[in-house]
Coordinates of C-alpha atoms in Angstrom, one line a residue:
M223 CA 40.9 -30.3 -14.1
S224 CA 37.9 -29.4 -11.9
K225 CA 38.0 -26.2 -10.0
I226 CA 38.4 -25.9 -6.2
I227 CA 35.3 -24.3 -4.5
K228 CA 36.2 -21.7 -1.9
Y229 CA 33.7 -19.8 0.3
V230 CA 34.7 -16.3 0.9
G231 CA 33.4 -14.4 3.9
L232 CA 33.6 -10.6 3.8
D233 CA 33.2 -8.6 7.0
V234 CA 32.5 -5.2 5.4
H235 CA 32.9 -1.9 7.2
K236 CA 33.1 1.7 5.9
D237 CA 36.9 1.8 5.7
S238 CA 37.9 -1.9 5.7
I239 CA 37.0 -5.4 4.7
T240 CA 38.2 -8.5 6.6
I241 CA 38.4 -11.6 4.4
A242 CA 38.2 -15.2 5.5
I243 CA 38.2 -18.3 3.2
A244 CA 36.7 -21.7 3.8
D245 CA 37.7 -24.6 1.6
E246 CA 35.1 -27.0 0.2
G247 CA 34.0 -30.0 2.4
R248 CA 32.9 -30.3 6.0
D249 CA 36.4 -30.6 7.3
G250 CA 37.9 -28.1 4.8
N251 CA 40.4 -25.6 6.1
V252 CA 39.1 -22.2 7.3
R253 CA 41.5 -19.3 7.5
V254 CA 41.6 -15.5 7.7
Y255 CA 43.0 -14.1 4.4
G256 CA 43.6 -10.6 5.7
K257 CA 42.2 -7.1 5.9
I258 CA 42.0 -4.7 3.0
H259 CA 40.6 -1.2 2.4
N260 CA 36.9 -1.0 1.3
D261 CA 37.8 -0.3 -2.3
L262 CA 36.5 -2.1 -5.4
G263 CA 40.0 -2.1 -6.9
Q264 CA 41.5 -3.9 -3.9
I265 CA 38.6 -6.4 -3.9
D266 CA 39.2 -7.1 -7.6
K267 CA 42.9 -7.7 -6.8
V268 CA 42.1 -10.3 -4.1
M269 CA 39.5 -12.0 -6.3
R270 CA 41.9 -12.3 -9.3
K271 CA 44.5 -13.8 -7.1
L272 CA 42.1 -16.4 -5.7
I273 CA 40.7 -17.2 -9.2
S274 CA 44.2 -17.6 -10.6
K275 CA 44.6 -20.6 -8.3
N276 CA 41.9 -22.5 -10.1
S277 CA 39.2 -21.6 -7.6
E278 CA 35.5 -21.1 -7.9
L279 CA 34.4 -18.4 -5.5
H280 CA 31.2 -18.0 -3.5
C281 CA 31.3 -14.7 -1.6
V282 CA 29.0 -13.5 1.2
Y283 CA 28.7 -10.5 3.4
E284 CA 26.1 -9.0 5.8
A285 CA 23.5 -6.5 4.8
G286 CA 24.3 -3.1 6.3
P287 CA 24.8 0.6 5.7
C288 CA 27.3 -0.1 2.9
G289 CA 24.5 -1.3 0.6
Y290 CA 24.8 -3.7 -2.3
T291 CA 27.6 -2.1 -4.3
I292 CA 30.1 -4.9 -3.7
C293 CA 27.5 -7.6 -4.5
R294 CA 26.6 -6.0 -7.8
H295 CA 30.2 -5.4 -8.7
L296 CA 31.2 -9.1 -8.1
T297 CA 28.1 -10.4 -9.8
N298 CA 28.8 -8.4 -12.9
Q299 CA 32.2 -10.0 -13.0
G300 CA 30.6 -13.5 -12.9
I301 CA 31.5 -14.2 -9.3
D302 CA 28.8 -15.6 -7.1
C303 CA 28.0 -13.3 -4.2
V304 CA 25.0 -13.1 -1.8
V305 CA 24.1 -10.7 0.9
V306 CA 22.6 -12.2 4.1
A307 CA 20.3 -10.9 6.8
P308 CA 22.3 -10.2 10.0
A309 CA 19.4 -11.1 12.3
L310 CA 19.2 -14.6 10.8
I311 CA 22.9 -15.5 11.2
P312 CA 23.1 -18.5 13.6
K313 CA 25.1 -17.7 16.8
K314 CA 26.5 -20.1 19.3
T315 CA 25.1 -19.8 22.8
G316 CA 27.7 -18.5 25.2
D317 CA 30.0 -17.1 22.6
R318 CA 31.3 -13.9 24.0
I319 CA 34.1 -13.0 21.6
K320 CA 33.3 -10.9 18.6
N321 CA 35.7 -9.3 16.2
D322 CA 36.2 -8.7 12.5
R323 CA 38.3 -11.8 12.0
R324 CA 35.8 -14.1 13.8
D325 CA 32.8 -12.5 11.9
A326 CA 34.5 -13.1 8.6
T327 CA 35.3 -16.7 9.5
N328 CA 31.8 -17.4 10.7
L329 CA 30.3 -16.1 7.4
A330 CA 32.6 -18.3 5.3
T331 CA 31.9 -21.4 7.4
L332 CA 28.1 -20.9 7.6
H333 CA 28.0 -20.1 3.8
R334 CA 29.7 -23.4 3.2
S335 CA 27.2 -25.3 5.3
G336 CA 24.2 -23.5 3.7
D337 CA 23.0 -22.0 7.0
L338 CA 22.7 -18.4 5.9
T339 CA 19.5 -16.7 4.6
P340 CA 20.2 -14.4 1.6
V341 CA 18.3 -11.1 1.3
Y342 CA 16.8 -9.8 -2.0
V343 CA 19.2 -7.6 -3.8
P344 CA 17.1 -5.0 -5.8
D345 CA 17.8 -4.0 -9.3
E346 CA 19.8 -0.7 -9.4
S347 CA 16.8 1.1 -11.1
D348 CA 14.5 -0.2 -8.4
E349 CA 16.8 1.0 -5.6
V350 CA 17.0 4.5 -7.1
L351 CA 13.2 4.9 -7.0
R352 CA 13.1 3.3 -3.6
D353 CA 15.4 6.0 -2.3
L354 CA 12.9 8.6 -3.5
V355 CA 10.0 6.8 -1.8
R356 CA 11.9 6.4 1.5
T357 CA 12.9 10.1 1.5
R358 CA 9.3 11.1 1.1
K359 CA 8.4 8.8 4.0
D360 CA 11.1 10.4 6.2
I361 CA 9.9 13.9 5.4
T362 CA 6.3 12.8 6.0
T363 CA 7.4 11.7 9.5
A364 CA 9.1 15.0 10.0
R365 CA 5.9 16.9 9.0
K366 CA 3.9 14.8 11.5
T367 CA 6.4 15.7 14.3
V368 CA 6.1 19.4 13.5
K369 CA 2.3 19.2 13.6
Q370 CA 2.5 17.5 17.0
Q371 CA 4.8 20.3 18.2
I372 CA 2.4 23.0 17.0
N373 CA -0.5 21.3 18.8
A374 CA 1.5 21.1 22.0
F375 CA 2.8 24.7 21.8
V376 CA -0.7 26.1 21.2
L377 CA -2.2 24.0 24.0
R378 CA 0.5 25.2 26.4
Q379 CA -0.7 28.8 25.8
G380 CA -4.2 27.8 26.8
M381 CA -5.6 27.9 23.3
S382 CA -7.7 25.2 21.7
Y383 CA -9.3 24.8 18.3
S384 CA -13.1 24.5 18.5
G385 CA -13.6 23.1 15.0
K386 CA -14.3 19.5 14.1
S387 CA -11.1 18.5 12.3
K388 CA -7.6 19.7 12.7
W389 CA -5.3 20.6 9.8
S390 CA -8.3 21.5 7.7
K391 CA -8.4 24.8 5.9
G392 CA -10.3 26.4 8.8
H393 CA -7.8 25.1 11.3
L394 CA -4.8 26.4 9.3
T395 CA -6.6 29.8 9.1
W396 CA -7.1 29.8 12.8
L397 CA -3.5 29.1 13.5
A398 CA -2.3 31.8 11.1
D399 CA -4.6 34.4 12.9
L400 CA -3.5 33.5 16.4
K401 CA -2.0 36.3 18.5
M402 CA 0.5 35.2 21.1
P403 CA 0.8 37.1 24.4
H404 CA 4.5 37.7 23.9
P405 CA 6.5 38.6 20.8
A406 CA 9.0 35.7 21.3
Q407 CA 6.1 33.2 21.4
Q408 CA 4.7 34.7 18.2
I409 CA 8.1 34.1 16.5
A410 CA 8.2 30.5 17.8
L411 CA 4.7 29.8 16.3
T412 CA 5.7 31.4 13.0
E413 CA 8.8 29.2 12.8
Y414 CA 6.7 26.1 13.5
L415 CA 4.2 27.0 10.8
D416 CA 6.9 27.8 8.3
A417 CA 8.6 24.5 9.0
M418 CA 5.3 22.7 8.4
E419 CA 4.8 24.5 5.1
N420 CA 8.3 23.7 4.1
Q421 CA 7.8 20.0 4.7
E422 CA 4.5 20.1 2.7
A423 CA 6.3 21.7 -0.2
R424 CA 9.1 19.1 -0.1
I425 CA 6.6 16.3 -0.1
K426 CA 4.9 17.7 -3.1
R427 CA 8.2 18.0 -5.0
L428 CA 9.1 14.4 -4.1
E429 CA 5.8 13.1 -5.3
K430 CA 6.3 14.8 -8.6
S431 CA 9.7 13.3 -8.9
I432 CA 8.3 9.8 -8.1
V433 CA 5.7 10.1 -10.8
A434 CA 8.3 11.3 -13.3
S435 CA 10.7 8.5 -12.4
C436 CA 8.1 5.9 -12.8
Q437 CA 7.4 6.7 -16.4
N438 CA 10.2 4.6 -17.9
W439 CA 10.4 2.0 -15.1
R440 CA 10.2 -1.6 -16.1
L441 CA 7.7 -2.3 -13.2
L442 CA 5.4 0.5 -14.1
P443 CA 2.7 -1.9 -15.4
V444 CA 2.6 -3.6 -12.0
V445 CA 2.3 -0.2 -10.2
E446 CA -0.6 0.7 -12.4
A447 CA -2.3 -2.6 -12.0
L448 CA -2.0 -2.6 -8.1
Q449 CA -3.9 0.7 -8.1
A450 CA -7.0 -1.2 -9.1
L451 CA -7.2 -2.4 -5.5
R452 CA -9.0 -0.4 -2.9
G453 CA -6.7 1.5 -0.6
I454 CA -3.7 1.3 -3.0
S455 CA -2.9 4.7 -4.5
L456 CA 0.1 5.6 -6.6
I457 CA 2.4 6.2 -3.7
S458 CA 1.3 3.0 -1.9
A459 CA 1.8 1.0 -5.1
V460 CA 5.2 2.4 -5.8
T461 CA 6.2 1.8 -2.2
V462 CA 5.2 -1.9 -2.3
V463 CA 6.8 -2.6 -5.6
T464 CA 10.1 -0.8 -4.9
E465 CA 10.4 -2.5 -1.5
L466 CA 9.5 -6.0 -2.8
G467 CA 10.8 -5.9 -6.3
D468 CA 9.6 -8.4 -8.8
L469 CA 6.8 -10.2 -7.0
T470 CA 6.9 -13.2 -9.4
R471 CA 9.9 -14.4 -7.5
F472 CA 7.5 -15.7 -4.9
D473 CA 6.1 -19.1 -6.0
H474 CA 3.1 -18.9 -3.6
P475 CA 1.4 -16.0 -1.8
S476 CA 2.1 -17.6 1.6
Q477 CA 5.8 -16.9 0.9
L478 CA 5.1 -13.2 0.3
M479 CA 3.1 -13.1 3.5
A480 CA 5.9 -14.7 5.5
Y481 CA 8.5 -12.4 3.8
L482 CA 6.4 -9.3 5.0
G483 CA 6.3 -10.6 8.5
L484 CA 2.5 -10.7 8.5
V485 CA 2.2 -14.4 9.6
P486 CA 1.7 -15.4 13.3
S487 CA 4.6 -16.4 15.3
E488 CA 4.5 -19.9 16.7
H489 CA 5.9 -21.8 19.7
S490 CA 4.4 -25.3 19.5
S491 CA 5.6 -28.7 20.8
G492 CA 3.9 -32.0 20.6
P493 CA 0.1 -31.6 21.0
T494 CA 0.5 -28.1 22.3
I495 CA 0.0 -25.4 19.6
K496 CA 0.6 -21.8 20.6
R497 CA 0.6 -18.9 18.1
G498 CA 1.4 -15.4 19.0
P499 CA 1.7 -11.9 17.3
I500 CA 3.0 -11.6 13.8
T501 CA 6.7 -12.2 13.2
K502 CA 7.4 -8.7 11.9
T503 CA 10.3 -10.0 9.9
G504 CA 11.2 -8.8 6.4
N505 CA 10.5 -5.4 5.0
S506 CA 8.9 -3.0 7.5
H507 CA 8.2 -0.3 4.9
A508 CA 6.0 -2.5 2.7
R509 CA 4.3 -4.1 5.8
R510 CA 3.4 -0.6 7.2
T511 CA 2.0 0.4 3.8
L512 CA -0.3 -2.6 3.6
I513 CA -1.5 -2.1 7.2
E514 CA -2.5 1.4 6.2
S515 CA -4.2 0.3 3.0
A516 CA -6.1 -2.4 4.9
Q517 CA -7.9 0.2 6.9
S518 CA -10.1 1.1 3.9
Y519 CA -11.8 -2.4 3.9
R520 CA -13.7 -1.5 7.0
L521 CA -16.3 0.1 4.7
P522 CA -18.8 -1.7 2.5
A523 CA -17.5 -2.9 -0.9
R524 CA -18.0 -0.3 -3.7
K525 CA -16.2 1.2 -6.6
S526 CA -15.7 4.9 -6.0
K527 CA -15.1 7.4 -8.7
A528 CA -11.4 7.5 -7.8
I529 CA -11.1 3.7 -8.0
R530 CA -12.9 3.6 -11.4
K531 CA -10.5 6.2 -12.7
R532 CA -7.5 4.3 -11.6
Q533 CA -8.9 1.1 -13.2
E534 CA -9.3 2.6 -16.7
G535 CA -7.4 0.7 -19.3
L536 CA -6.4 -2.2 -17.1
P537 CA -6.9 -5.9 -18.1
E538 CA -10.2 -7.6 -17.2
E539 CA -8.3 -10.2 -15.1
V540 CA -6.8 -7.5 -12.9
L541 CA -10.2 -5.8 -12.4
E542 CA -11.8 -9.1 -11.5
I543 CA -9.1 -9.8 -8.9
A544 CA -9.5 -6.3 -7.4
W545 CA -13.3 -6.7 -7.1
N546 CA -13.0 -10.1 -5.6
A547 CA -10.5 -8.7 -3.1
Q548 CA -13.1 -6.0 -2.1
L549 CA -15.9 -8.5 -1.7
R550 CA -13.8 -10.9 0.4
L551 CA -11.9 -8.5 2.6
C552 CA -14.8 -6.2 3.4
Q553 CA -16.9 -9.2 4.4
R554 CA -14.0 -10.7 6.4
Y555 CA -13.5 -7.4 8.3
R556 CA -17.1 -7.3 9.4
R557 CA -17.1 -11.0 10.3
L558 CA -14.0 -10.7 12.5
I559 CA -15.2 -7.5 14.2
A560 CA -18.5 -9.3 14.9
K561 CA -16.6 -12.0 16.7
G562 CA -15.1 -9.4 19.0
K563 CA -11.6 -9.4 17.6
N564 CA -9.4 -6.4 18.3
H565 CA -9.4 -3.8 15.6
N566 CA -5.6 -3.9 15.1
V567 CA -5.7 -7.7 14.9
V568 CA -8.4 -7.6 12.2
V569 CA -6.6 -5.0 10.1
T570 CA -3.4 -7.1 10.3
A571 CA -5.4 -10.1 9.1
I572 CA -6.8 -8.0 6.2
A573 CA -3.3 -6.8 5.3
R574 CA -2.1 -10.4 5.2
E575 CA -4.8 -11.4 2.7
L576 CA -4.4 -8.2 0.8
S577 CA -0.8 -9.2 0.1
G578 CA -2.1 -12.4 -1.5
F579 CA -4.3 -10.4 -3.9
I580 CA -1.3 -8.1 -4.7
W581 CA 0.7 -11.3 -5.5
A582 CA -2.0 -12.5 -7.9
I583 CA -2.2 -9.1 -9.7
A584 CA 1.6 -8.9 -10.1
R585 CA 1.6 -12.4 -11.8
A586 CA -1.2 -11.4 -14.1
V587 CA 0.7 -8.4 -15.5
P588 CA 3.5 -8.9 -18.0
I589 CA 6.6 -6.8 -17.4
A590 CA 9.6 -6.1 -19.5
V591 CA 12.7 -8.1 -18.8

């Protein structure tokens, strides 16, 4: 006796999950099953009840703050489950009613018709390291904010650093030696400086933790290989790999470029072809990292001492890809600038091609399964 396929839509919230079921077939019945607490035990109870009726389940829910716990739990039990991108869920024009029951019903119906776009669910070890990387990024942003506040505070007092570069050793010494006209202002400056030093210390601790956590990571060979590229240091390589996961899941580099949102948007019809800014879809953390790394290709191609050190012990195929990347991207940067292209547009184009070389290196490095 063949099993009955049922598509299960889960509208997941912090405290509750609304469940809807769509039967197989275009005209299959769609109904709301009910609402349960967001608890794995209650989810198991519902799934066992549905499976006991000779059903094959295909579950789906939206990506959100609740993470991938439910997806991993159901997958480990042999139940098909996908997580979909909320921004890519089709919506009817003019539909002004939204509630949990309708959201769950829409998920079940659209999953049955194949109109949903699943997101990549990272491996649990990948997500653990990704949390460290994202925490470092958040603290780096906080440090940048504190530095801006210090600059603004000092400028309001009519003081300005006369040196060439800010946040150098000379600039920090100058800030430490400043005498404010009022004791309360001196306290404010001291608190700002202490906050900046605290952020610096936290960043260093996190970087040590990232290095230690990478040692037994299955994707460590890819991280080491990516550092052969110019502009890709350890933190940049770990960020890219933790955000994107196993890059061999992309069959072609153009798929990776589109996933990163680095391809131009397009609105064409008939003979009219109109392309606009990049789509900015997909993973913003990895895209931002590649944009920053692409800045280094504005300089002539060369292997610095730091790059040669990072390349020690890497396969010849990886070294060749990295050098070809330098030759091509440095030349392309100069050529596009000579054509009068905007600097940001050029850097984005370089980042897009850089992702292609990253894809090639990832496929050239064997990883443990």
